[in-house]
Amino acid sequence: MRILVIEDEIKTVQLIKQGLEEQQCEVDVAYDGLMGFQLASRNHYNLIISDIILPGINGLELCKKLRANGISFPILLLTALGTTDDKIIGLDSGADDYLVKPFEFKELMARIRALTRRSIGAIQTANVLKIADLEMDLDTKSVSRAGKEIILTAKEFSLLEYFIRHQGRVISKAELAEKIWDVTFDTGTNVIEVYVNFVRKKIDKDFDTKLLHTQIGMGYVLKMPN
Amino acid sequence: MRILVIEDEIKTVQLIKQGLEEQQCEVDVAYDGLMGFQLASRNHYNLIISDIILPGINGLELCKKLRANGISFPILLLTALGTTDDKIIGLDSGADDYLVKPFEFKELMARIRALTRRSIGAIQTANVLKIADLEMDLDTKSVSRAGKEIILTAKEFSLLEYFIRHQGRVISKAELAEKIWDVTFDTGTNVIEVYVNFVRKKIDKDFDTKLLHTQIGMGYVLKMPN
DNA sequence: ATAAATCTTCATTAAACATTAAAATTCCCT
DNA sequence: AGGGAATTTTAATGTTTAATGAAGATTTAT
């Protein structure tokens, strides 16, 4: 996701840039209207966020100019001018949305999501759990360690997921029995040992640093060794 | 320009309807969420304006349902709930814009212009979903693989559409039951297996690279094999 | 050294899924 | 409205895969 921010207040720029980069967006910044226009003409963006009051070309003229040149990226205007007429002028200049300063950052993010939803399947929303070099993707149900793919069965996957979600905490067998096998009573079985063994073979066996450790009499922990 | 207004307050409806009709728009009105959903499913609109607080299905659920069903008309939510979090929830439900009551009519009109600007003169972009050499045209409801036409029934089509829209993600049977068959409880049936089998026969059987894969205990994925 | 706890292997059992056919339902055409 | 084809669903059966429990090996704590 590439976003162009056109704004001359350094503080606002930093706030927006940082927040967007946390969401894995690439952010370009222009500090005046002309520079914004040139960047937008030369590159492809998924969204332009622009202030109205800018040195040189102002945000409204910028919108009109971009639209006149056939540039159709979504544009979000960001400004202190909050009367209804200001908004109307802004929207009719070719902007897609209009947010009045001061705004809450989370509202900005929501409006960005709404504007960019159509172009890409929303902002990167990958659903990944991690510990060390072990990664688990909950959407694709795939697991990898050090980039190497690991195939797990459904039970193995649930078990490992539980460990990753509670990494660093010692999990008793009773807790695993209840959470993964849905039994509260002790059935006198050794399934848990067997499954811990399965998972270890797949995630630890071929690697030097072991992640899944036994605490005799207490349970198991998933963590980096000390 | 066809617009669907979903709102149960007669006064608001009249205000909007009259204003829009003065601008030469065709306006349909639904007084509750279910009726809105049905109208939106059956007809093509350039814009949906919906209240959030509605009898039956509320506006947020309505947005989600419409989006889940692949309906992509712009949606503008119109509501008295004005906190930032309300707006975020609204926008993240799939709405394109959010206006807090009471609003000035001219702002509503400006936002409508902004939302519909794109669909008006815009050239009909073909509505095609793809994965590998498999293509699905949502307008003509036709499917082909490697250029060869494939005939699907309605259920088969919805199922495949859901898979293509979520390609790469493992979809559980529970999710399919809910999204394609509209049942939340387990009816102890095997329709899903049967339909996956139908779809496979049509899209995979005659081809070398299989696209629809089973992940035992987890669900099904549509993806290129590794 | 010994008992308890855990690990490992493997055959067995059970669950999940695939496939086919037939029944029920819907749709369509006269 | 009624009959027939197409679609959807249920049911029965076969196949594959994963989950389990038992038994012996190994490790750990005392």
Coordinates of C-alpha atoms (C1' of nucleotides) in Angstrom, one line a residue:
Chain A
M1 CA 0.0 0.0 0.0
R2 CA 1.6 3.3 -1.1
I3 CA 0.3 6.6 0.3
L4 CA 1.3 10.2 -0.4
V5 CA 1.0 12.7 2.4
I6 CA 0.9 16.3 1.5
E7 CA 1.2 18.5 4.6
D8 CA 3.5 21.3 5.8
E9 CA 3.1 20.8 9.6
I10 CA 6.0 18.6 10.6
K11 CA 4.2 17.3 13.6
T12 CA 1.1 16.1 11.7
V13 CA 3.3 14.5 9.1
Q14 CA 5.2 12.5 11.6
L15 CA 2.1 11.3 13.4
I16 CA 0.5 10.1 10.2
K17 CA 3.7 8.7 8.7
Q18 CA 4.6 6.7 11.7
G19 CA 1.0 5.3 12.2
L20 CA 0.8 4.3 8.5
E21 CA 4.2 2.6 8.5
E22 CA 3.2 0.5 11.5
Q23 CA 0.5 -0.8 9.2
Q24 CA 3.1 -1.8 6.6
C25 CA 2.4 1.1 4.3
E26 CA 5.0 2.9 2.2
V27 CA 4.6 6.6 2.8
D28 CA 5.9 9.5 0.6
V29 CA 5.7 13.0 1.9
A30 CA 5.4 16.3 0.1
Y31 CA 5.6 19.6 2.0
D32 CA 3.9 21.8 -0.5
G33 CA 1.3 21.6 -3.2
L34 CA 3.7 21.7 -6.2
M35 CA 5.8 18.9 -4.9
G36 CA 2.7 16.9 -4.1
F37 CA 1.4 17.4 -7.6
Q38 CA 4.7 16.3 -9.1
L39 CA 5.0 13.1 -7.0
A40 CA 1.3 12.2 -7.7
S41 CA 1.9 12.7 -11.4
R42 CA 5.0 10.5 -11.6
N43 CA 4.1 7.7 -9.2
H44 CA 1.2 5.4 -8.5
Y45 CA -0.4 5.7 -5.0
N46 CA -3.3 3.9 -3.4
L47 CA -4.3 7.1 -1.6
I48 CA -3.4 10.8 -1.2
I49 CA -3.8 12.5 2.1
S50 CA -3.6 16.3 1.7
D51 CA -3.9 19.4 3.8
I52 CA -5.9 22.2 2.3
I53 CA -3.8 25.1 3.5
L54 CA -0.4 24.6 1.8
P55 CA 2.4 26.7 0.5
G56 CA 2.1 27.2 -3.2
I57 CA -0.8 25.4 -4.7
N58 CA -3.5 24.8 -2.1
G59 CA -5.2 21.4 -1.5
L60 CA -8.3 22.3 -3.4
E61 CA -6.5 23.5 -6.5
L62 CA -4.3 20.4 -6.2
C63 CA -7.4 18.1 -6.2
K64 CA -8.8 19.8 -9.2
K65 CA -5.5 19.7 -11.1
L66 CA -5.0 16.0 -10.3
R67 CA -8.5 15.2 -11.5
A68 CA -8.1 17.3 -14.6
N69 CA -5.0 15.3 -15.4
G70 CA -6.9 12.1 -15.1
I71 CA -5.4 11.0 -11.8
S72 CA -8.0 9.0 -10.0
F73 CA -6.4 7.8 -6.7
P74 CA -8.6 8.4 -3.7
I75 CA -7.9 11.8 -2.1
L76 CA -8.6 12.5 1.6
L77 CA -8.5 16.2 2.6
L78 CA -7.4 17.0 6.0
T79 CA -7.9 20.5 7.4
A80 CA -8.8 22.9 10.1
L81 CA -11.6 24.4 8.0
G82 CA -14.7 22.8 9.4
T83 CA -17.8 24.6 8.2
T84 CA -20.2 22.7 6.1
D85 CA -19.4 25.0 3.1
D86 CA -15.7 24.2 3.4
K87 CA -16.5 20.5 3.3
I88 CA -18.7 20.9 0.3
I89 CA -16.1 22.9 -1.6
G90 CA -13.5 20.3 -0.7
L91 CA -15.6 17.3 -1.8
D92 CA -16.6 19.1 -5.0
S93 CA -13.0 19.8 -5.8
G94 CA -12.6 16.1 -6.4
A95 CA -11.7 14.8 -3.0
D96 CA -13.3 11.5 -1.8
D97 CA -13.4 12.3 1.9
Y98 CA -12.9 15.2 4.2
L99 CA -11.6 15.1 7.8
V100 CA -11.6 18.1 10.1
K101 CA -8.6 18.8 12.4
P102 CA -8.1 18.0 15.2
F103 CA -9.1 14.4 14.5
E104 CA -8.5 11.2 16.3
F105 CA -5.9 9.1 14.6
K106 CA -8.0 6.0 14.8
E107 CA -10.8 7.7 12.8
L108 CA -8.2 8.7 10.2
M109 CA -7.1 5.0 9.9
A110 CA -10.7 3.8 9.6
R111 CA -11.4 6.3 6.8
I112 CA -8.2 5.3 5.1
R113 CA -9.3 1.6 5.3
A114 CA -12.6 2.6 3.8
L115 CA -11.0 4.5 1.0
T116 CA -8.4 1.9 0.1
R117 CA -10.6 -1.1 0.6
R118 CA -11.6 -1.2 -3.0
S119 CA -8.1 -1.0 -4.5
I120 CA -6.5 -3.7 -2.4
G121 CA -8.1 -6.1 0.0
A122 CA -7.7 -3.6 2.8
I123 CA -4.5 -2.8 4.6
Q124 CA -2.3 -5.8 5.3
T125 CA -4.3 -7.7 7.8
A126 CA -2.2 -10.9 7.8
N127 CA -3.0 -13.0 10.9
V128 CA 0.3 -14.2 12.1
L129 CA 1.6 -15.5 15.5
K130 CA 5.3 -15.6 16.1
I131 CA 8.0 -16.7 18.5
A132 CA 11.7 -16.5 17.6
D133 CA 11.9 -17.7 14.0
L134 CA 8.7 -19.8 14.2
E135 CA 5.7 -18.3 12.5
M136 CA 2.1 -19.5 12.4
D137 CA -0.4 -18.0 9.8
L138 CA -3.9 -18.5 11.1
D139 CA -5.5 -17.8 7.7
T140 CA -3.6 -20.2 5.6
K141 CA -3.1 -22.5 8.6
S142 CA 0.6 -22.8 7.7
V143 CA 3.6 -22.9 10.0
S144 CA 7.2 -22.3 9.2
R145 CA 10.5 -22.2 11.1
A146 CA 13.4 -20.2 9.7
G147 CA 11.4 -20.0 6.5
K148 CA 11.1 -23.7 6.1
E149 CA 7.5 -24.9 5.8
I150 CA 6.1 -27.3 8.5
I151 CA 3.0 -29.4 7.9
L152 CA 0.9 -29.9 11.0
T153 CA -2.4 -31.8 11.5
A154 CA -5.4 -30.0 13.0
K155 CA -4.7 -31.2 16.6
E156 CA -1.0 -30.4 16.3
F157 CA -1.9 -27.0 15.0
S158 CA -4.3 -26.2 17.9
L159 CA -1.8 -27.3 20.4
L160 CA 1.0 -25.2 18.9
E161 CA -1.3 -22.3 18.6
Y162 CA -2.1 -22.5 22.3
F163 CA 1.5 -22.6 23.2
I164 CA 2.4 -19.6 21.0
R165 CA -0.5 -17.6 22.3
H166 CA 0.7 -18.3 25.8
Q167 CA 4.4 -18.3 25.1
G168 CA 6.7 -18.0 28.2
R169 CA 4.0 -19.4 30.5
V170 CA 4.2 -23.0 31.9
I171 CA 1.1 -24.8 30.8
S172 CA 0.0 -27.8 32.8
K173 CA -1.3 -31.0 31.2
A174 CA -4.6 -30.5 33.0
E175 CA -4.9 -27.1 31.2
L176 CA -4.1 -28.6 27.8
A177 CA -6.5 -31.5 28.4
E178 CA -9.2 -28.9 29.1
K179 CA -8.4 -26.4 26.4
I180 CA -7.3 -28.6 23.5
W181 CA -9.1 -31.9 24.2
D182 CA -12.2 -30.6 26.0
V183 CA -11.9 -33.1 28.8
T184 CA -11.8 -32.0 32.5
F185 CA -11.4 -35.4 34.1
D186 CA -8.2 -37.4 33.8
T187 CA -8.8 -40.2 31.4
G188 CA -5.5 -41.9 32.2
T189 CA -4.3 -41.3 28.8
N190 CA -0.9 -40.1 27.4
V191 CA -2.2 -38.3 24.4
I192 CA -0.7 -35.1 25.5
E193 CA 2.8 -36.5 25.8
V194 CA 2.3 -38.1 22.4
Y195 CA 1.2 -34.9 20.8
V196 CA 4.0 -32.8 22.4
N197 CA 6.3 -35.3 20.9
F198 CA 4.7 -35.0 17.5
V199 CA 5.0 -31.2 17.6
R200 CA 8.6 -31.3 18.9
K201 CA 9.6 -33.6 16.0
K202 CA 8.3 -31.0 13.6
I203 CA 9.3 -27.7 15.1
D204 CA 12.4 -28.5 17.2
K205 CA 14.1 -31.7 16.0
D206 CA 15.9 -30.2 13.0
F207 CA 16.9 -27.0 14.8
D208 CA 19.6 -26.1 17.3
T209 CA 17.6 -23.8 19.6
K210 CA 14.7 -25.8 21.1
L211 CA 11.6 -23.9 21.8
L212 CA 9.3 -26.4 23.5
H213 CA 10.5 -27.3 27.0
T214 CA 9.4 -29.7 29.7
Q215 CA 9.1 -28.6 33.3
I216 CA 8.8 -31.9 35.1
G217 CA 5.8 -32.1 37.4
M218 CA 4.5 -28.8 36.1
G219 CA 3.9 -28.8 32.4
Y220 CA 5.4 -27.4 29.2
V221 CA 6.6 -24.0 28.1
L222 CA 7.2 -22.5 24.7
K223 CA 10.0 -20.0 24.9
M224 CA 13.6 -19.1 23.8
P225 CA 16.0 -21.0 26.0
N226 CA 18.0 -18.8 28.4
Chain B
M1 CA -28.7 7.6 -10.7
R2 CA -30.5 5.0 -8.6
I3 CA -30.3 5.4 -4.8
L4 CA -31.6 3.1 -2.1
V5 CA -32.5 4.8 1.2
I6 CA -32.9 2.5 4.3
E7 CA -34.4 4.5 7.2
D8 CA -37.3 4.1 9.4
E9 CA -37.9 7.7 10.4
I10 CA -40.5 8.9 7.9
K11 CA -39.4 12.5 8.3
T12 CA -35.8 11.9 7.4
V13 CA -36.8 9.7 4.5
Q14 CA -39.0 12.3 3.1
L15 CA -36.3 15.0 3.4
I16 CA -33.7 12.8 1.6
K17 CA -36.1 11.4 -1.0
Q18 CA -37.4 14.8 -2.0
G19 CA -33.9 16.4 -2.1
L20 CA -32.6 13.5 -4.2
E21 CA -35.5 13.5 -6.6
E22 CA -34.9 17.2 -7.2
Q23 CA -31.5 16.2 -8.5
Q24 CA -33.2 13.7 -10.9
C25 CA -32.3 10.6 -8.9
E26 CA -34.5 7.5 -8.7
V27 CA -35.0 6.7 -5.1
D28 CA -36.1 3.4 -3.5
V29 CA -36.9 3.3 0.2
A30 CA -36.8 0.4 2.6
Y31 CA -38.1 0.9 6.2
D32 CA -36.1 -2.0 7.8
G33 CA -32.9 -3.8 7.4
L34 CA -34.2 -7.0 5.9
M35 CA -36.2 -5.2 3.2
G36 CA -33.1 -3.1 2.5
F37 CA -31.0 -6.2 2.1
Q38 CA -33.5 -7.8 -0.3
L39 CA -33.8 -4.7 -2.4
A40 CA -30.0 -4.3 -2.6
S41 CA -29.6 -8.0 -3.5
R42 CA -32.1 -7.8 -6.3
N43 CA -31.3 -4.5 -7.9
H44 CA -28.5 -2.4 -9.0
Y45 CA -28.0 1.0 -7.2
N46 CA -25.4 3.7 -7.5
L47 CA -25.5 4.3 -3.8
I48 CA -27.1 3.0 -0.6
I49 CA -27.9 5.5 2.2
S50 CA -28.7 3.6 5.4
D51 CA -29.4 4.5 9.0
I52 CA -27.7 2.3 11.6
I53 CA -30.5 1.9 14.0
L54 CA -33.1 0.0 12.2
P55 CA -35.8 -2.6 12.9
G56 CA -34.6 -6.1 12.2
I57 CA -31.1 -6.2 10.8
N58 CA -29.2 -3.0 11.8
G59 CA -27.2 -0.9 9.4
L60 CA -23.9 -2.4 10.5
E61 CA -24.9 -6.0 10.0
L62 CA -26.5 -4.9 6.8
C63 CA -23.2 -3.5 5.5
K64 CA -21.3 -6.7 6.4
K65 CA -23.9 -8.9 4.9
L66 CA -24.0 -7.0 1.7
R67 CA -20.2 -7.0 1.4
A68 CA -20.0 -10.6 2.3
N69 CA -22.4 -11.3 -0.6
G70 CA -20.1 -9.4 -3.0
I71 CA -22.3 -6.3 -3.3
S72 CA -20.0 -3.4 -3.8
F73 CA -22.2 -0.3 -4.3
P74 CA -21.0 2.7 -2.2
I75 CA -22.7 2.7 1.2
L76 CA -23.2 5.9 3.3
L77 CA -24.2 5.4 6.9
L78 CA -26.4 8.0 8.4
T79 CA -26.8 8.0 12.2
A80 CA -27.1 9.8 15.4
L81 CA -24.2 7.8 16.9
G82 CA -21.4 10.2 16.7
T83 CA -18.4 9.0 18.7
T84 CA -15.2 8.2 17.0
D85 CA -15.6 4.5 17.9
D86 CA -19.1 4.5 16.3
K87 CA -17.6 5.9 13.1
I88 CA -14.8 3.4 13.1
I89 CA -17.2 0.5 13.6
G90 CA -19.4 1.8 10.8
L91 CA -16.6 2.3 8.3
D92 CA -15.0 -1.1 9.2
S93 CA -18.3 -2.8 8.6
G94 CA -17.9 -2.0 4.9
A95 CA -19.4 1.5 4.6
D96 CA -17.7 4.1 2.5
D97 CA -18.7 7.2 4.4
Y98 CA -20.4 8.1 7.7
L99 CA -22.4 11.1 8.4
V100 CA -23.7 12.1 11.9
K101 CA -27.2 13.4 12.4
P102 CA -28.3 16.1 12.6
F103 CA -26.5 17.0 9.3
E104 CA -26.9 19.7 6.8
F105 CA -28.6 18.5 3.7
K106 CA -26.1 20.2 1.4
E107 CA -23.3 18.3 3.1
L108 CA -25.1 15.1 2.5
M109 CA -25.5 16.0 -1.2
A110 CA -21.8 16.8 -1.5
R111 CA -20.8 13.5 0.1
I112 CA -23.2 11.7 -2.3
R113 CA -21.6 13.5 -5.2
A114 CA -18.2 12.4 -4.0
L115 CA -19.3 8.8 -3.6
T116 CA -21.1 8.5 -6.9
R117 CA -18.6 10.5 -8.9
R118 CA -16.6 7.4 -9.8
S119 CA -19.5 5.1 -10.8
I120 CA -21.2 7.7 -13.0
G121 CA -19.0 8.3 -16.0
A122 CA -16.7 5.5 -15.2
I123 CA -16.3 2.8 -17.8
Q124 CA -17.8 -0.5 -16.7
T125 CA -14.8 -2.3 -15.4
A126 CA -15.3 -5.9 -16.1
N127 CA -16.2 -7.7 -12.9
V128 CA -13.9 -10.7 -13.0
L129 CA -12.4 -12.8 -10.2
K130 CA -9.3 -14.8 -11.0
I131 CA -6.9 -17.4 -9.6
A132 CA -4.3 -19.1 -11.8
D133 CA -6.0 -19.8 -15.2
L134 CA -9.5 -20.0 -13.6
E135 CA -11.7 -17.0 -14.2
M136 CA -15.1 -16.1 -12.9
D137 CA -17.2 -13.3 -14.5
L138 CA -19.7 -12.0 -11.9
D139 CA -21.7 -10.1 -14.5
T140 CA -22.3 -12.9 -16.9
K141 CA -22.0 -15.5 -14.2
S142 CA -19.7 -17.5 -16.3
V143 CA -16.6 -19.5 -15.3
S144 CA -13.8 -20.8 -17.4
R145 CA -10.5 -22.6 -16.8
A146 CA -7.7 -22.3 -19.4
G147 CA -10.2 -20.7 -21.7
K148 CA -12.6 -23.6 -21.5
E149 CA -16.0 -22.8 -20.4
I150 CA -17.4 -24.4 -17.2
I151 CA -21.1 -24.6 -16.4
L152 CA -21.9 -24.2 -12.7
T153 CA -25.2 -24.3 -10.9
A154 CA -26.2 -21.4 -8.6
K155 CA -24.9 -23.0 -5.4
E156 CA -21.7 -24.2 -7.1
F157 CA -21.2 -20.7 -8.3
S158 CA -21.6 -19.1 -4.9
L159 CA -19.3 -21.7 -3.3
L160 CA -16.6 -21.1 -5.9
E161 CA -17.0 -17.4 -5.7
Y162 CA -16.5 -17.5 -1.9
F163 CA -13.4 -19.6 -2.4
I164 CA -12.0 -17.3 -5.1
R165 CA -12.7 -14.2 -3.0
H166 CA -10.8 -15.8 -0.1
Q167 CA -8.2 -17.6 -2.1
G168 CA -5.2 -18.8 0.0
R169 CA -7.2 -18.8 3.2
V170 CA -8.3 -22.1 4.8
I171 CA -12.1 -22.0 5.0
S172 CA -13.8 -24.1 7.7
K173 CA -17.0 -26.0 7.0
A174 CA -18.7 -24.0 9.7
E175 CA -17.8 -20.8 7.8
L176 CA -19.1 -22.2 4.5
A177 CA -22.3 -23.4 6.2
E178 CA -22.9 -20.0 7.6
K179 CA -21.9 -18.0 4.5
I180 CA -23.2 -20.1 1.7
W181 CA -26.0 -22.1 3.4
D182 CA -27.0 -19.6 6.0
V183 CA -27.1 -22.1 8.8
T184 CA -25.1 -21.6 12.0
F185 CA -25.9 -24.8 13.7
D186 CA -24.6 -28.2 12.6
T187 CA -27.4 -29.9 10.8
G188 CA -25.5 -33.2 10.6
T189 CA -25.5 -33.0 6.9
N190 CA -22.8 -33.6 4.3
V191 CA -23.9 -31.1 1.7
I192 CA -20.6 -29.3 1.8
E193 CA -18.6 -32.3 1.0
V194 CA -20.9 -33.1 -1.8
Y195 CA -20.7 -29.7 -3.3
V196 CA -17.0 -29.5 -2.9
N197 CA -16.9 -32.7 -4.9
F198 CA -19.2 -31.2 -7.5
V199 CA -17.0 -28.1 -7.9
R200 CA -13.9 -30.2 -8.0
K201 CA -15.2 -32.4 -10.8
K202 CA -15.8 -29.3 -12.8
I203 CA -12.8 -27.1 -12.1
D204 CA -10.0 -29.6 -11.2
K205 CA -10.8 -33.1 -12.6
D206 CA -9.7 -32.4 -16.2
F207 CA -6.6 -30.4 -15.2
D208 CA -3.2 -31.3 -13.9
T209 CA -2.7 -28.6 -11.3
K210 CA -5.5 -28.9 -8.7
L211 CA -6.7 -25.7 -7.1
L212 CA -9.1 -26.8 -4.4
H213 CA -7.4 -28.6 -1.6
T214 CA -8.6 -30.3 1.6
Q215 CA -6.9 -29.6 5.0
I216 CA -8.2 -32.4 7.1
G217 CA -9.8 -31.1 10.3
M218 CA -9.5 -27.5 9.2
G219 CA -11.3 -26.9 6.0
Y220 CA -10.7 -26.2 2.3
V221 CA -8.4 -23.9 0.5
L222 CA -8.4 -22.6 -3.1
K223 CA -4.8 -22.0 -4.1
M224 CA -2.0 -22.9 -6.4
P225 CA -0.2 -26.0 -5.1
N226 CA 3.3 -25.4 -3.8
Chain C
dA1 C1' 19.2 -47.3 43.3
dT2 C1' 14.6 -46.8 42.6
dA3 C1' 10.2 -44.9 41.7
dA4 C1' 7.9 -41.5 39.2
dA5 C1' 7.6 -38.8 35.3
dT6 C1' 8.2 -38.3 30.6
dC7 C1' 9.5 -39.8 25.9
dT8 C1' 9.0 -42.8 21.9
dT9 C1' 7.1 -46.2 18.8
dC10 C1' 3.6 -48.5 16.8
dA11 C1' -0.7 -51.0 16.1
dT12 C1' -5.5 -50.0 16.7
dT13 C1' -9.4 -47.2 16.6
dA14 C1' -12.0 -43.5 15.3
dA15 C1' -12.9 -39.5 12.7
dA16 C1' -12.9 -37.0 8.6
dC17 C1' -13.5 -36.9 4.0
dA18 C1' -14.8 -38.7 -0.9
dT19 C1' -17.9 -40.8 -3.8
dT20 C1' -22.1 -42.5 -5.5
dA21 C1' -26.9 -43.1 -5.9
dA22 C1' -31.3 -42.0 -4.8
dA23 C1' -34.8 -38.9 -2.7
dA24 C1' -36.7 -34.3 -2.2
dT25 C1' -37.2 -30.0 -3.8
dT26 C1' -37.2 -26.2 -7.0
dC27 C1' -37.6 -24.3 -11.4
dC28 C1' -39.4 -23.9 -15.9
dC29 C1' -42.2 -24.6 -19.8
dT30 C1' -46.4 -25.5 -21.8
Chain D
dA1 C1' -51.8 -25.5 -12.7
dG2 C1' -49.1 -29.9 -13.9
dG3 C1' -45.3 -32.6 -15.6
dG4 C1' -40.5 -33.1 -16.3
dA5 C1' -35.9 -31.6 -16.0
dA6 C1' -32.5 -29.6 -13.3
dT7 C1' -30.9 -28.6 -8.9
dT8 C1' -30.3 -29.4 -4.2
dT9 C1' -30.2 -32.4 -0.3
dT10 C1' -30.0 -36.8 2.3
dA11 C1' -28.3 -41.2 2.9
dA12 C1' -25.3 -45.1 2.4
dT13 C1' -20.8 -46.9 1.5
dG14 C1' -15.9 -46.8 0.7
dT15 C1' -11.4 -44.7 1.5
dT16 C1' -8.0 -42.1 3.6
dT17 C1' -5.9 -39.9 7.4
dA18 C1' -5.4 -38.6 12.0
dA19 C1' -6.1 -39.5 16.9
dT20 C1' -5.5 -42.6 20.5
dG21 C1' -3.8 -46.0 24.0
dA22 C1' -0.6 -49.4 25.4
dA23 C1' 3.9 -50.9 26.2
dG24 C1' 8.7 -50.5 26.6
dA25 C1' 12.7 -47.1 26.8
dT26 C1' 14.6 -43.2 28.8
dT27 C1' 15.3 -39.5 31.9
dT28 C1' 14.8 -37.1 36.3
dA29 C1' 14.3 -36.5 41.3
dT30 C1' 15.2 -38.2 45.7

